[in-house]
Tab-separated table of C-alpha atoms in Angstrom:
chain	number	residue	atom	x	y	z
S	1	UNK	CA	346.343	45.251	3.720
S	2	UNK	CA	347.330	48.881	4.204
S	3	UNK	CA	348.342	50.973	1.202
S	4	UNK	CA	349.850	54.447	0.990
S	5	UNK	CA	349.435	57.194	-1.595
S	6	UNK	CA	352.536	57.961	-3.652
S	7	UNK	CA	353.235	59.613	-6.998
S	8	UNK	CA	354.215	57.650	-10.090
S	9	UNK	CA	356.432	59.341	-12.663
S	10	UNK	CA	356.798	57.848	-16.116
S	11	UNK	CA	359.591	59.526	-18.022
S	12	UNK	CA	360.128	58.628	-21.681
S	13	UNK	CA	363.561	59.679	-22.940
S	14	UNK	CA	366.336	58.632	-25.303
S	15	UNK	CA	368.635	55.963	-23.879
S	16	UNK	CA	371.808	58.113	-23.974
S	17	UNK	CA	370.155	60.585	-21.557
S	18	UNK	CA	369.461	57.919	-18.917
S	19	UNK	CA	372.740	58.329	-16.970
S	20	UNK	CA	372.116	62.077	-16.658
S	21	UNK	CA	368.520	61.464	-15.556
S	22	UNK	CA	369.676	58.896	-13.012
S	23	UNK	CA	372.102	61.463	-11.602
S	24	UNK	CA	369.284	64.008	-11.310
S	25	UNK	CA	367.047	61.479	-9.558
S	26	UNK	CA	369.791	60.434	-7.168
S	27	UNK	CA	370.638	64.046	-6.250
S	28	UNK	CA	366.926	64.704	-5.646
S	29	UNK	CA	366.874	61.878	-3.093
S	30	UNK	CA	364.850	59.371	-5.120
S	31	UNK	CA	365.386	55.910	-3.604
S	32	UNK	CA	364.958	53.864	-6.777
S	33	UNK	CA	363.676	53.610	-10.336
S	34	UNK	CA	363.293	51.108	-13.148
S	35	UNK	CA	364.319	51.597	-16.786
S	36	UNK	CA	362.140	49.774	-19.329
S	37	UNK	CA	362.679	49.544	-23.101
S	38	UNK	CA	360.191	51.331	-25.346
S	39	UNK	CA	359.647	49.354	-28.560
S	40	UNK	CA	357.900	51.921	-30.763
S	41	UNK	CA	355.535	54.858	-30.682
S	42	UNK	CA	354.164	57.898	-32.358
S	43	UNK	CA	354.460	61.546	-31.372
S	44	UNK	CA	354.641	65.087	-32.695
S	45	UNK	CA	357.408	64.106	-35.121
S	46	UNK	CA	355.680	60.982	-36.410
S	47	UNK	CA	356.227	57.283	-35.811
S	48	UNK	CA	359.411	55.726	-34.486
S	49	UNK	CA	360.644	52.203	-33.811
S	50	UNK	CA	363.759	50.726	-32.263
S	51	UNK	CA	363.704	47.912	-34.821
S	52	UNK	CA	366.871	47.862	-36.896
S	53	UNK	CA	368.764	50.365	-34.750
S	54	UNK	CA	372.370	49.359	-34.234
S	55	UNK	CA	373.272	51.762	-31.421
S	56	UNK	CA	371.350	53.121	-28.444
S	57	UNK	CA	371.478	56.694	-29.813
S	58	UNK	CA	367.854	56.790	-30.967
S	59	UNK	CA	366.425	54.186	-28.623
S	60	UNK	CA	363.711	55.328	-26.284
S	61	UNK	CA	363.137	54.036	-22.752
S	62	UNK	CA	360.637	54.636	-19.990
S	63	UNK	CA	361.989	55.377	-16.535
S	64	UNK	CA	359.450	54.441	-13.875
S	65	UNK	CA	359.749	56.241	-10.532
S	66	UNK	CA	357.588	56.054	-7.394
S	67	UNK	CA	358.076	58.928	-4.939
S	68	UNK	CA	356.519	60.537	-1.915
S	69	UNK	CA	354.130	63.374	-2.859
S	70	UNK	CA	356.106	65.744	-0.609
S	71	UNK	CA	359.106	65.664	-2.964
S	72	UNK	CA	357.180	65.742	-6.255
S	73	UNK	CA	357.741	69.424	-7.058
S	74	UNK	CA	361.473	69.248	-6.339
S	75	UNK	CA	361.919	66.141	-8.483
S	76	UNK	CA	359.853	67.590	-11.354
S	77	UNK	CA	361.831	70.847	-11.357
S	78	UNK	CA	365.119	68.957	-11.592
S	79	UNK	CA	363.844	66.557	-14.242
S	80	UNK	CA	362.459	69.459	-16.290
S	81	UNK	CA	365.819	71.250	-16.135
S	82	UNK	CA	367.326	68.201	-17.865
S	83	UNK	CA	364.505	67.535	-20.313
S	84	UNK	CA	364.042	71.081	-21.588
S	85	UNK	CA	367.032	70.339	-23.868
S	86	UNK	CA	366.106	66.707	-24.634
S	87	UNK	CA	363.360	64.703	-26.254
S	88	UNK	CA	361.176	63.601	-23.379
S	89	UNK	CA	357.736	63.130	-21.911
S	90	UNK	CA	356.889	63.175	-18.202
S	91	UNK	CA	353.635	61.793	-16.838
S	92	UNK	CA	352.522	62.023	-13.200
S	93	UNK	CA	349.778	59.965	-11.595
S	94	UNK	CA	348.583	58.870	-8.174
S	95	UNK	CA	349.389	55.325	-7.135
S	96	UNK	CA	348.711	53.196	-4.066
S	97	UNK	CA	351.656	51.131	-2.812
S	98	UNK	CA	352.301	48.563	-0.125
S	99	UNK	CA	355.531	48.834	1.894
S	100	UNK	CA	355.535	52.635	1.685
S	101	UNK	CA	358.851	52.857	3.540
S	102	UNK	CA	360.616	51.714	0.369
S	103	UNK	CA	359.681	54.933	-1.401
């Protein structure tokens, strides 16, 4: 089976910022993404957990995006412009996909 090289972005942000991030991704021409709940973690400001939170204000999620390497820099610049004022982590890695036309 043939695979194609793409870039995988994993963006961890607070749930209330997701609509703004989705707008950025859409304007950058990203064809799709998936939002996954983040249960707990630890970072520069210590440990956190979504357990016991009543609203989505402090909830963290991971937005998973697969894109063509040719648009990586454009997407990262736009995502960074949003995240420089937000809590967020962006990870980039190489990934092999089947059905490359979907990305």
